[in-house]
PDB file of C-alpha atoms in Angstrom:
ATOM      1  CA  UNK A   1      30.390  -4.317  15.212  1.00  0.00           C
ATOM      2  CA  UNK A   2      31.161  -4.555  18.875  1.00  0.00           C
ATOM      3  CA  UNK A   3      29.971  -1.682  21.057  1.00  0.00           C
ATOM      4  CA  UNK A   4      33.476  -0.887  22.407  1.00  0.00           C
ATOM      5  CA  UNK A   5      35.076  -0.848  19.069  1.00  0.00           C
ATOM      6  CA  UNK A   6      32.185   1.364  17.617  1.00  0.00           C
ATOM      7  CA  UNK A   7      32.598   3.757  20.668  1.00  0.00           C
ATOM      8  CA  UNK A   8      36.494   4.027  19.910  1.00  0.00           C
ATOM      9  CA  UNK A   9      35.827   4.794  16.298  1.00  0.00           C
ATOM     10  CA  UNK A  10      33.544   7.757  17.310  1.00  0.00           C
ATOM     11  CA  UNK A  11      36.034   9.052  19.745  1.00  0.00           C
ATOM     12  CA  UNK A  12      38.767   8.882  17.105  1.00  0.00           C
ATOM     13  CA  UNK A  13      36.512  10.630  14.528  1.00  0.00           C
ATOM     14  CA  UNK A  14      35.850  13.338  17.186  1.00  0.00           C
ATOM     15  CA  UNK A  15      39.599  13.838  17.772  1.00  0.00           C
ATOM     16  CA  UNK A  16      40.369  13.824  14.109  1.00  0.00           C
ATOM     17  CA  UNK A  17      37.610  16.116  12.904  1.00  0.00           C
ATOM     18  CA  UNK A  18      36.233  17.691  15.943  1.00  0.00           C
ATOM     19  CA  UNK A  19      32.767  16.276  15.421  1.00  0.00           C
ATOM     20  CA  UNK A  20      31.165  13.201  16.402  1.00  0.00           C
ATOM     21  CA  UNK A  21      29.337  11.534  13.613  1.00  0.00           C
ATOM     22  CA  UNK A  22      25.808  10.450  14.649  1.00  0.00           C
ATOM     23  CA  UNK A  23      24.507   7.103  13.546  1.00  0.00           C
ATOM     24  CA  UNK A  24      22.123   7.230  10.689  1.00  0.00           C
ATOM     25  CA  UNK A  25      18.845   5.680  11.824  1.00  0.00           C
ATOM     26  CA  UNK A  26      16.405   3.602   9.789  1.00  0.00           C
ATOM     27  CA  UNK A  27      12.839   3.799  10.927  1.00  0.00           C
ATOM     28  CA  UNK A  28       9.666   2.425   9.181  1.00  0.00           C
ATOM     29  CA  UNK A  29       6.377   0.980   9.592  1.00  0.00           C
ATOM     30  CA  UNK A  30       6.203  -2.902  10.151  1.00  0.00           C
ATOM     31  CA  UNK A  31       4.439  -3.239   6.923  1.00  0.00           C
ATOM     32  CA  UNK A  32       7.728  -3.213   5.074  1.00  0.00           C
ATOM     33  CA  UNK A  33       8.780  -6.442   6.955  1.00  0.00           C
ATOM     34  CA  UNK A  34       5.863  -8.260   5.433  1.00  0.00           C
ATOM     35  CA  UNK A  35       7.200  -7.638   1.846  1.00  0.00           C
ATOM     36  CA  UNK A  36       9.215 -10.436   0.181  1.00  0.00           C
ATOM     37  CA  UNK A  37      12.176  -8.623  -1.417  1.00  0.00           C
ATOM     38  CA  UNK A  38      12.742 -11.472  -4.040  1.00  0.00           C
ATOM     39  CA  UNK A  39      16.164 -11.876  -5.641  1.00  0.00           C
ATOM     40  CA  UNK A  40      17.568  -8.955  -3.557  1.00  0.00           C
ATOM     41  CA  UNK A  41      21.350  -8.964  -3.047  1.00  0.00           C
ATOM     42  CA  UNK A  42      22.903  -7.590  -0.003  1.00  0.00           C
ATOM     43  CA  UNK A  43      23.981  -4.353  -1.747  1.00  0.00           C
ATOM     44  CA  UNK A  44      20.386  -4.094  -3.062  1.00  0.00           C
ATOM     45  CA  UNK A  45      19.156  -3.965   0.651  1.00  0.00           C
ATOM     46  CA  UNK A  46      21.826  -1.616   1.462  1.00  0.00           C
ATOM     47  CA  UNK A  47      20.549   0.749  -1.352  1.00  0.00           C
ATOM     48  CA  UNK A  48      17.200   0.363  -0.112  1.00  0.00           C
ATOM     49  CA  UNK A  49      17.640   1.230   3.360  1.00  0.00           C
ATOM     50  CA  UNK A  50      19.832   4.036   2.707  1.00  0.00           C
ATOM     51  CA  UNK A  51      16.951   5.603   0.670  1.00  0.00           C
ATOM     52  CA  UNK A  52      14.584   4.820   3.565  1.00  0.00           C
ATOM     53  CA  UNK A  53      16.661   6.632   5.711  1.00  0.00           C
ATOM     54  CA  UNK A  54      16.963   9.787   3.496  1.00  0.00           C
ATOM     55  CA  UNK A  55      13.166   9.699   2.694  1.00  0.00           C
ATOM     56  CA  UNK A  56      11.987   9.503   6.149  1.00  0.00           C
ATOM     57  CA  UNK A  57       9.715  12.415   7.359  1.00  0.00           C
ATOM     58  CA  UNK A  58       9.995  13.748   3.689  1.00  0.00           C
ATOM     59  CA  UNK A  59       6.363  13.103   2.936  1.00  0.00           C
ATOM     60  CA  UNK A  60       6.150  12.657  -0.995  1.00  0.00           C
ATOM     61  CA  UNK A  61       8.855  15.399  -1.592  1.00  0.00           C
ATOM     62  CA  UNK A  62      11.692  14.488  -4.172  1.00  0.00           C
ATOM     63  CA  UNK A  63      15.396  14.237  -2.411  1.00  0.00           C
ATOM     64  CA  UNK A  64      18.499  14.316  -4.221  1.00  0.00           C
ATOM     65  CA  UNK A  65      21.643  12.206  -3.235  1.00  0.00           C
ATOM     66  CA  UNK A  66      24.875  12.026  -4.780  1.00  0.00           C
ATOM     67  CA  UNK A  67      26.534   9.001  -5.992  1.00  0.00           C
ATOM     68  CA  UNK A  68      29.445   9.744  -3.532  1.00  0.00           C
ATOM     69  CA  UNK A  69      27.078   9.905  -0.445  1.00  0.00           C
ATOM     70  CA  UNK A  70      25.275   6.912  -1.586  1.00  0.00           C
ATOM     71  CA  UNK A  71      28.511   4.901  -2.127  1.00  0.00           C
ATOM     72  CA  UNK A  72      29.733   5.924   1.234  1.00  0.00           C
ATOM     73  CA  UNK A  73      26.668   5.152   3.325  1.00  0.00           C
ATOM     74  CA  UNK A  74      26.129   1.763   1.538  1.00  0.00           C
ATOM     75  CA  UNK A  75      29.821   0.520   1.756  1.00  0.00           C
ATOM     76  CA  UNK A  76      29.928   0.308  -2.111  1.00  0.00           C
ATOM     77  CA  UNK A  77      33.361  -0.523  -3.119  1.00  0.00           C
ATOM     78  CA  UNK A  78      33.458  -0.631  -7.014  1.00  0.00           C
ATOM     79  CA  UNK A  79      34.766   2.431  -8.787  1.00  0.00           C
ATOM     80  CA  UNK A  80      33.122   2.196 -12.034  1.00  0.00           C
ATOM     81  CA  UNK A  81      30.253   4.797 -12.400  1.00  0.00           C
ATOM     82  CA  UNK A  82      28.758   2.644 -15.079  1.00  0.00           C
ATOM     83  CA  UNK A  83      28.525  -0.289 -12.869  1.00  0.00           C
ATOM     84  CA  UNK A  84      27.210   1.836 -10.006  1.00  0.00           C
ATOM     85  CA  UNK A  85      24.348   3.179 -12.426  1.00  0.00           C
ATOM     86  CA  UNK A  86      23.766  -0.521 -13.511  1.00  0.00           C
ATOM     87  CA  UNK A  87      23.423  -1.732  -9.832  1.00  0.00           C
ATOM     88  CA  UNK A  88      21.107   1.049  -8.930  1.00  0.00           C
ATOM     89  CA  UNK A  89      18.870   0.391 -12.002  1.00  0.00           C
ATOM     90  CA  UNK A  90      18.839  -3.423 -11.167  1.00  0.00           C
ATOM     91  CA  UNK A  91      17.834  -2.846  -7.608  1.00  0.00           C
ATOM     92  CA  UNK A  92      14.835  -0.422  -8.590  1.00  0.00           C
ATOM     93  CA  UNK A  93      13.718  -3.098 -11.357  1.00  0.00           C
ATOM     94  CA  UNK A  94      13.230  -5.744  -8.615  1.00  0.00           C
ATOM     95  CA  UNK A  95      11.453  -3.185  -6.374  1.00  0.00           C
ATOM     96  CA  UNK A  96       9.145  -2.478  -9.221  1.00  0.00           C
ATOM     97  CA  UNK A  97       8.370  -6.149  -9.589  1.00  0.00           C
ATOM     98  CA  UNK A  98       7.429  -6.445  -5.800  1.00  0.00           C
ATOM     99  CA  UNK A  99       3.682  -6.590  -5.038  1.00  0.00           C
ATOM    100  CA  UNK A 100       2.749  -3.871  -2.709  1.00  0.00           C
ATOM    101  CA  UNK A 101      -1.061  -3.837  -1.842  1.00  0.00           C
ATOM    102  CA  UNK A 102      -3.231  -2.481   0.881  1.00  0.00           C
ATOM    103  CA  UNK A 103      -6.601  -4.089   1.169  1.00  0.00           C
ATOM    104  CA  UNK A 104      -9.766  -2.719   2.854  1.00  0.00           C
ATOM    105  CA  UNK A 105     -13.349  -4.205   2.678  1.00  0.00           C
ATOM    106  CA  UNK A 106     -14.255  -1.742  -0.315  1.00  0.00           C
ATOM    107  CA  UNK A 107     -10.868  -1.591  -2.230  1.00  0.00           C
ATOM    108  CA  UNK A 108      -7.576  -3.264  -3.144  1.00  0.00           C
ATOM    109  CA  UNK A 109      -4.771  -0.772  -3.794  1.00  0.00           C
ATOM    110  CA  UNK A 110      -1.541  -1.888  -5.447  1.00  0.00           C
ATOM    111  CA  UNK A 111       1.475   0.417  -6.010  1.00  0.00           C
ATOM    112  CA  UNK A 112       5.371   0.597  -6.455  1.00  0.00           C
ATOM    113  CA  UNK A 113       7.512   2.004  -3.679  1.00  0.00           C
ATOM    114  CA  UNK A 114       9.333   4.862  -5.470  1.00  0.00           C
ATOM    115  CA  UNK A 115       7.331   6.544  -8.550  1.00  0.00           C
ATOM    116  CA  UNK A 116      10.268   8.722  -8.945  1.00  0.00           C
ATOM    117  CA  UNK A 117      13.602   7.154  -9.445  1.00  0.00           C
ATOM    118  CA  UNK A 118      15.803   9.393 -11.836  1.00  0.00           C
ATOM    119  CA  UNK A 119      19.490   8.672 -12.278  1.00  0.00           C
ATOM    120  CA  UNK A 120      21.436  11.879 -13.551  1.00  0.00           C
ATOM    121  CA  UNK A 121      24.573  10.202 -14.834  1.00  0.00           C
ATOM    122  CA  UNK A 122      26.302  13.291 -15.937  1.00  0.00           C
ATOM    123  CA  UNK A 123      25.695  15.059 -12.569  1.00  0.00           C
ATOM    124  CA  UNK A 124      25.995  11.799 -10.574  1.00  0.00           C
ATOM    125  CA  UNK A 125      22.900  12.534  -8.735  1.00  0.00           C
ATOM    126  CA  UNK A 126      19.922  10.001  -7.847  1.00  0.00           C
ATOM    127  CA  UNK A 127      16.557  11.650  -7.372  1.00  0.00           C
ATOM    128  CA  UNK A 128      13.806   9.787  -5.771  1.00  0.00           C
ATOM    129  CA  UNK A 129      10.484  10.039  -3.979  1.00  0.00           C
ATOM    130  CA  UNK A 130       8.229   7.802  -2.182  1.00  0.00           C
ATOM    131  CA  UNK A 131       4.690   6.988  -3.375  1.00  0.00           C
ATOM    132  CA  UNK A 132       1.717   8.830  -2.202  1.00  0.00           C
ATOM    133  CA  UNK A 133      -0.274   5.639  -1.000  1.00  0.00           C
ATOM    134  CA  UNK A 134       3.065   4.476   0.578  1.00  0.00           C
ATOM    135  CA  UNK A 135       4.217   7.450   2.539  1.00  0.00           C
ATOM    136  CA  UNK A 136       2.720   6.264   5.783  1.00  0.00           C
ATOM    137  CA  UNK A 137       5.667   3.716   6.006  1.00  0.00           C
ATOM    138  CA  UNK A 138       8.368   6.514   6.425  1.00  0.00           C
ATOM    139  CA  UNK A 139       6.440   9.527   7.833  1.00  0.00           C
ATOM    140  CA  UNK A 140       5.051  10.442  11.340  1.00  0.00           C
ATOM    141  CA  UNK A 141       5.495   6.912  12.633  1.00  0.00           C
ATOM    142  CA  UNK A 142       4.517   6.650  16.308  1.00  0.00           C
ATOM    143  CA  UNK A 143       3.699   2.825  16.781  1.00  0.00           C
ATOM    144  CA  UNK A 144       4.176  -0.673  15.156  1.00  0.00           C
ATOM    145  CA  UNK A 145       7.611   0.450  13.633  1.00  0.00           C
ATOM    146  CA  UNK A 146      11.029  -1.036  13.218  1.00  0.00           C
ATOM    147  CA  UNK A 147      14.059   0.797  13.957  1.00  0.00           C
ATOM    148  CA  UNK A 148      17.850   0.176  13.492  1.00  0.00           C
ATOM    149  CA  UNK A 149      21.246   1.605  12.894  1.00  0.00           C
ATOM    150  CA  UNK A 150      21.961   1.784   9.130  1.00  0.00           C
ATOM    151  CA  UNK A 151      25.767   1.332   9.658  1.00  0.00           C
ATOM    152  CA  UNK A 152      25.233  -1.907  11.716  1.00  0.00           C
ATOM    153  CA  UNK A 153      23.020  -3.007   8.931  1.00  0.00           C
ATOM    154  CA  UNK A 154      25.447  -2.360   5.945  1.00  0.00           C
ATOM    155  CA  UNK A 155      28.230  -4.295   7.770  1.00  0.00           C
ATOM    156  CA  UNK A 156      26.379  -7.583   7.763  1.00  0.00           C
ATOM    157  CA  UNK A 157      27.572 -10.102   5.571  1.00  0.00           C
ATOM    158  CA  UNK A 158      24.719 -11.706   3.496  1.00  0.00           C
ATOM    159  CA  UNK A 159      21.279 -10.805   2.327  1.00  0.00           C
ATOM    160  CA  UNK A 160      20.000 -13.511   4.755  1.00  0.00           C
ATOM    161  CA  UNK A 161      21.570 -11.747   7.815  1.00  0.00           C
ATOM    162  CA  UNK A 162      20.129  -8.448   6.665  1.00  0.00           C
ATOM    163  CA  UNK A 163      16.652  -9.812   6.269  1.00  0.00           C
ATOM    164  CA  UNK A 164      16.825 -11.674   9.693  1.00  0.00           C
ATOM    165  CA  UNK A 165      18.353  -8.514  11.247  1.00  0.00           C
ATOM    166  CA  UNK A 166      15.301  -6.329  10.201  1.00  0.00           C
ATOM    167  CA  UNK A 167      12.768  -8.946  11.386  1.00  0.00           C
ATOM    168  CA  UNK A 168      14.320  -9.147  14.832  1.00  0.00           C
ATOM    169  CA  UNK A 169      14.464  -5.447  15.193  1.00  0.00           C
ATOM    170  CA  UNK A 170      10.887  -5.466  14.961  1.00  0.00           C
ATOM    171  CA  UNK A 171      10.597  -7.387  18.206  1.00  0.00           C
ATOM    172  CA  UNK A 172      13.551  -5.678  19.855  1.00  0.00           C
ATOM    173  CA  UNK A 173      11.498  -4.783  23.023  1.00  0.00           C
ATOM    174  CA  UNK A 174      10.463  -8.402  23.790  1.00  0.00           C
ATOM    175  CA  UNK A 175      13.366 -10.425  22.475  1.00  0.00           C
ATOM    176  CA  UNK A 176      10.989 -13.202  20.980  1.00  0.00           C
ATOM    177  CA  UNK A 177      10.086 -13.907  17.264  1.00  0.00           C
ATOM    178  CA  UNK A 178       8.156 -16.669  16.134  1.00  0.00           C
ATOM    179  CA  UNK A 179       7.278 -17.505  12.465  1.00  0.00           C
ATOM    180  CA  UNK A 180       6.095 -20.518  10.520  1.00  0.00           C
ATOM    181  CA  UNK A 181       8.406 -22.392   8.325  1.00  0.00           C
ATOM    182  CA  UNK A 182       6.422 -21.463   5.213  1.00  0.00           C
ATOM    183  CA  UNK A 183       6.350 -17.866   5.859  1.00  0.00           C
ATOM    184  CA  UNK A 184       9.873 -17.740   6.939  1.00  0.00           C
ATOM    185  CA  UNK A 185      11.350 -19.437   3.865  1.00  0.00           C
ATOM    186  CA  UNK A 186       9.280 -17.105   1.644  1.00  0.00           C
ATOM    187  CA  UNK A 187      10.247 -13.782   3.429  1.00  0.00           C
ATOM    188  CA  UNK A 188      13.986 -15.125   3.614  1.00  0.00           C
ATOM    189  CA  UNK A 189      13.857 -15.616  -0.265  1.00  0.00           C
ATOM    190  CA  UNK A 190      15.142 -19.383   0.232  1.00  0.00           C
ATOM    191  CA  UNK A 191      15.740 -21.411  -2.852  1.00  0.00           C
ATOM    192  CA  UNK A 192      12.686 -23.486  -3.548  1.00  0.00           C
ATOM    193  CA  UNK A 193      14.911 -26.690  -4.010  1.00  0.00           C
ATOM    194  CA  UNK A 194      16.203 -26.348  -0.330  1.00  0.00           C
ATOM    195  CA  UNK A 195      14.984 -29.020   2.181  1.00  0.00           C
ATOM    196  CA  UNK A 196      14.244 -27.687   5.621  1.00  0.00           C
ATOM    197  CA  UNK A 197      17.270 -29.199   6.822  1.00  0.00           C
ATOM    198  CA  UNK A 198      19.378 -27.429   3.969  1.00  0.00           C
ATOM    199  CA  UNK A 199      17.504 -24.212   4.800  1.00  0.00           C
ATOM    200  CA  UNK A 200      18.691 -24.482   8.425  1.00  0.00           C
ATOM    201  CA  UNK A 201      22.253 -25.347   7.458  1.00  0.00           C
ATOM    202  CA  UNK A 202      22.841 -22.767   4.753  1.00  0.00           C
ATOM    203  CA  UNK A 203      20.620 -19.919   5.580  1.00  0.00           C
ATOM    204  CA  UNK A 204      19.447 -19.893   9.276  1.00  0.00           C
ATOM    205  CA  UNK A 205      22.418 -20.940  11.116  1.00  0.00           C
ATOM    206  CA  UNK A 206      25.022 -18.725   9.222  1.00  0.00           C
ATOM    207  CA  UNK A 207      22.710 -15.791   9.614  1.00  0.00           C
ATOM    208  CA  UNK A 208      22.147 -16.386  13.369  1.00  0.00           C
ATOM    209  CA  UNK A 209      26.025 -16.587  13.714  1.00  0.00           C
ATOM    210  CA  UNK A 210      26.610 -13.281  11.866  1.00  0.00           C
ATOM    211  CA  UNK A 211      24.139 -11.600  14.113  1.00  0.00           C
ATOM    212  CA  UNK A 212      25.693 -12.680  17.332  1.00  0.00           C
ATOM    213  CA  UNK A 213      27.240  -9.235  17.845  1.00  0.00           C
ATOM    214  CA  UNK A 214      23.881  -7.457  17.045  1.00  0.00           C
ATOM    215  CA  UNK A 215      21.597  -9.379  19.517  1.00  0.00           C
ATOM    216  CA  UNK A 216      22.747 -10.526  22.960  1.00  0.00           C
ATOM    217  CA  UNK A 217      22.071 -14.256  23.616  1.00  0.00           C
ATOM    218  CA  UNK A 218      20.617 -14.852  20.234  1.00  0.00           C
ATOM    219  CA  UNK A 219      19.172 -18.427  19.823  1.00  0.00           C
ATOM    220  CA  UNK A 220      17.043 -20.149  17.303  1.00  0.00           C
ATOM    221  CA  UNK A 221      14.605 -23.127  18.228  1.00  0.00           C
ATOM    222  CA  UNK A 222      13.122 -25.387  15.541  1.00  0.00           C
ATOM    223  CA  UNK A 223       9.487 -25.994  16.223  1.00  0.00           C
ATOM    224  CA  UNK A 224       8.042 -29.360  15.245  1.00  0.00           C
ATOM    225  CA  UNK A 225       4.639 -30.877  14.905  1.00  0.00           C
ATOM    226  CA  UNK A 226       3.478 -33.830  16.933  1.00  0.00           C
ATOM    227  CA  UNK A 227       2.145 -35.605  13.815  1.00  0.00           C
ATOM    228  CA  UNK A 228       3.979 -38.714  12.232  1.00  0.00           C
ATOM    229  CA  UNK A 229       7.460 -37.749  11.401  1.00  0.00           C
ATOM    230  CA  UNK A 230       7.641 -34.794  13.374  1.00  0.00           C
ATOM    231  CA  UNK A 231       7.654 -32.203  10.493  1.00  0.00           C
ATOM    232  CA  UNK A 232       8.976 -28.690  11.028  1.00  0.00           C
ATOM    233  CA  UNK A 233       6.409 -26.109  11.602  1.00  0.00           C
ATOM    234  CA  UNK A 234       8.141 -22.996  12.462  1.00  0.00           C
ATOM    235  CA  UNK A 235      11.074 -21.339  14.411  1.00  0.00           C
ATOM    236  CA  UNK A 236      11.419 -19.167  17.588  1.00  0.00           C
ATOM    237  CA  UNK A 237      14.214 -16.599  17.923  1.00  0.00           C
ATOM    238  CA  UNK A 238      14.913 -15.488  21.311  1.00  0.00           C
ATOM    239  CA  UNK A 239      17.384 -12.763  22.455  1.00  0.00           C
ATOM    240  CA  UNK A 240      17.946 -10.204  25.308  1.00  0.00           C
ATOM    241  CA  UNK A 241      15.359  -7.332  24.793  1.00  0.00           C
ATOM    242  CA  UNK A 242      16.984  -4.008  24.102  1.00  0.00           C
ATOM    243  CA  UNK A 243      16.829  -1.293  26.673  1.00  0.00           C
ATOM    244  CA  UNK A 244      16.726   2.412  25.103  1.00  0.00           C
ATOM    245  CA  UNK A 245      19.358   4.681  26.662  1.00  0.00           C
ATOM    246  CA  UNK A 246      20.221   8.274  26.003  1.00  0.00           C
ATOM    247  CA  UNK A 247      20.896   8.071  22.308  1.00  0.00           C
ATOM    248  CA  UNK A 248      19.071   9.476  19.521  1.00  0.00           C
ATOM    249  CA  UNK A 249      17.202   6.277  18.931  1.00  0.00           C
ATOM    250  CA  UNK A 250      16.252   5.975  22.761  1.00  0.00           C
ATOM    251  CA  UNK A 251      15.016   9.559  22.578  1.00  0.00           C
ATOM    252  CA  UNK A 252      12.869   8.796  19.725  1.00  0.00           C
ATOM    253  CA  UNK A 253      11.278   5.923  21.393  1.00  0.00           C
ATOM    254  CA  UNK A 254      10.422   8.138  24.543  1.00  0.00           C
ATOM    255  CA  UNK A 255       9.095  10.748  22.056  1.00  0.00           C
ATOM    256  CA  UNK A 256       6.854   8.125  20.365  1.00  0.00           C
ATOM    257  CA  UNK A 257       5.661   6.956  23.694  1.00  0.00           C
ATOM    258  CA  UNK A 258       6.597   3.321  23.049  1.00  0.00           C
ATOM    259  CA  UNK A 259       9.481   3.041  25.635  1.00  0.00           C
ATOM    260  CA  UNK A 260      10.476   4.526  28.811  1.00  0.00           C
ATOM    261  CA  UNK A 261      14.143   5.807  29.352  1.00  0.00           C
ATOM    262  CA  UNK A 262      16.449   3.284  31.153  1.00  0.00           C
ATOM    263  CA  UNK A 263      16.602   4.129  34.902  1.00  0.00           C
ATOM    264  CA  UNK A 264      19.690   6.000  36.085  1.00  0.00           C
ATOM    265  CA  UNK A 265      20.901   3.521  38.781  1.00  0.00           C
ATOM    266  CA  UNK A 266      23.776   5.909  39.860  1.00  0.00           C
ATOM    267  CA  UNK A 267      21.729   9.346  39.995  1.00  0.00           C
ATOM    268  CA  UNK A 268      21.911   9.373  43.766  1.00  0.00           C
ATOM    269  CA  UNK A 269      25.838   8.613  43.947  1.00  0.00           C
ATOM    270  CA  UNK A 270      28.080  11.549  45.204  1.00  0.00           C
ATOM    271  CA  UNK A 271      31.785  11.048  45.192  1.00  0.00           C
ATOM    272  CA  UNK A 272      33.315  11.683  48.478  1.00  0.00           C
ATOM    273  CA  UNK A 273      36.060  14.499  48.541  1.00  0.00           C
ATOM    274  CA  UNK A 274      39.249  14.119  50.766  1.00  0.00           C
ATOM    275  CA  UNK A 275      41.689  16.549  52.163  1.00  0.00           C
ATOM    276  CA  UNK A 276      44.758  14.724  50.973  1.00  0.00           C
ATOM    277  CA  UNK A 277      47.329  16.998  52.823  1.00  0.00           C
ATOM    278  CA  UNK A 278      45.505  16.027  56.143  1.00  0.00           C
ATOM    279  CA  UNK A 279      45.594  12.267  55.177  1.00  0.00           C
ATOM    280  CA  UNK A 280      49.269  12.560  54.460  1.00  0.00           C
ATOM    281  CA  UNK A 281      50.201  14.047  57.679  1.00  0.00           C
ATOM    282  CA  UNK A 282      48.064  11.586  59.692  1.00  0.00           C
ATOM    283  CA  UNK A 283      49.885   8.568  57.745  1.00  0.00           C
ATOM    284  CA  UNK A 284      53.246  10.141  58.604  1.00  0.00           C
ATOM    285  CA  UNK A 285      52.168  10.576  62.263  1.00  0.00           C
ATOM    286  CA  UNK A 286      51.186   6.867  62.462  1.00  0.00           C
ATOM    287  CA  UNK A 287      54.456   5.455  60.831  1.00  0.00           C
TER     288      UNK A 287
END
């Protein structure tokens, strides 16, 4: 969504309701970007990020979210409750198939993201909690985090654009993301049958086009090896780095100590005052 249009929407909301709706922010440890959400659809990603938003800074507490609210924030359009429940179940089943692990020199820990995922069809409420061993990803995050606007995320067209969006947001302060072709194909959940040319034509280029309004001057450069045949080795994404402002998101970055607030270039400007009656008399005298 273009910034000017978004601002107009907020102003209209204020005039209509008297309350400006704040953007919902998703913020998590960068570890989540290393996970391969295999077979996820665009709506699956919307569900997941909405839950991340609601579970943020809640430790391992169970939270309840109504079907109505979840539908609104994920832009879910279908009206059938049965279909909605089926889509929620399908998303969590895919999550349960994702290998989440933390390795140290002494142990390997494997776990699921949401040990509690209870769907109350009668009351139309979802109850969910984050895994105790995974709570670091959404709680007390002060460094190495990814942060973005949930509404902007849900408005993206495809699962590829949503995945690329999350990856680029991790590097929002530098404007540079480089990745090997093997890793990128895996994390984008690219069909195995795609050649690198098809991957670029069917996955990367459409996603970059979809993200032009989210990242200024976004470009993708294919990197090649100097070996025979010049095989593709990876990709480099560049865009204009973000400068945090006075929004809720910018204030969080300042609080975390990661960024400094953008300077007020007009702080010393003072508008001159005029005696318009005197000016009018002087103009009449000169005419």
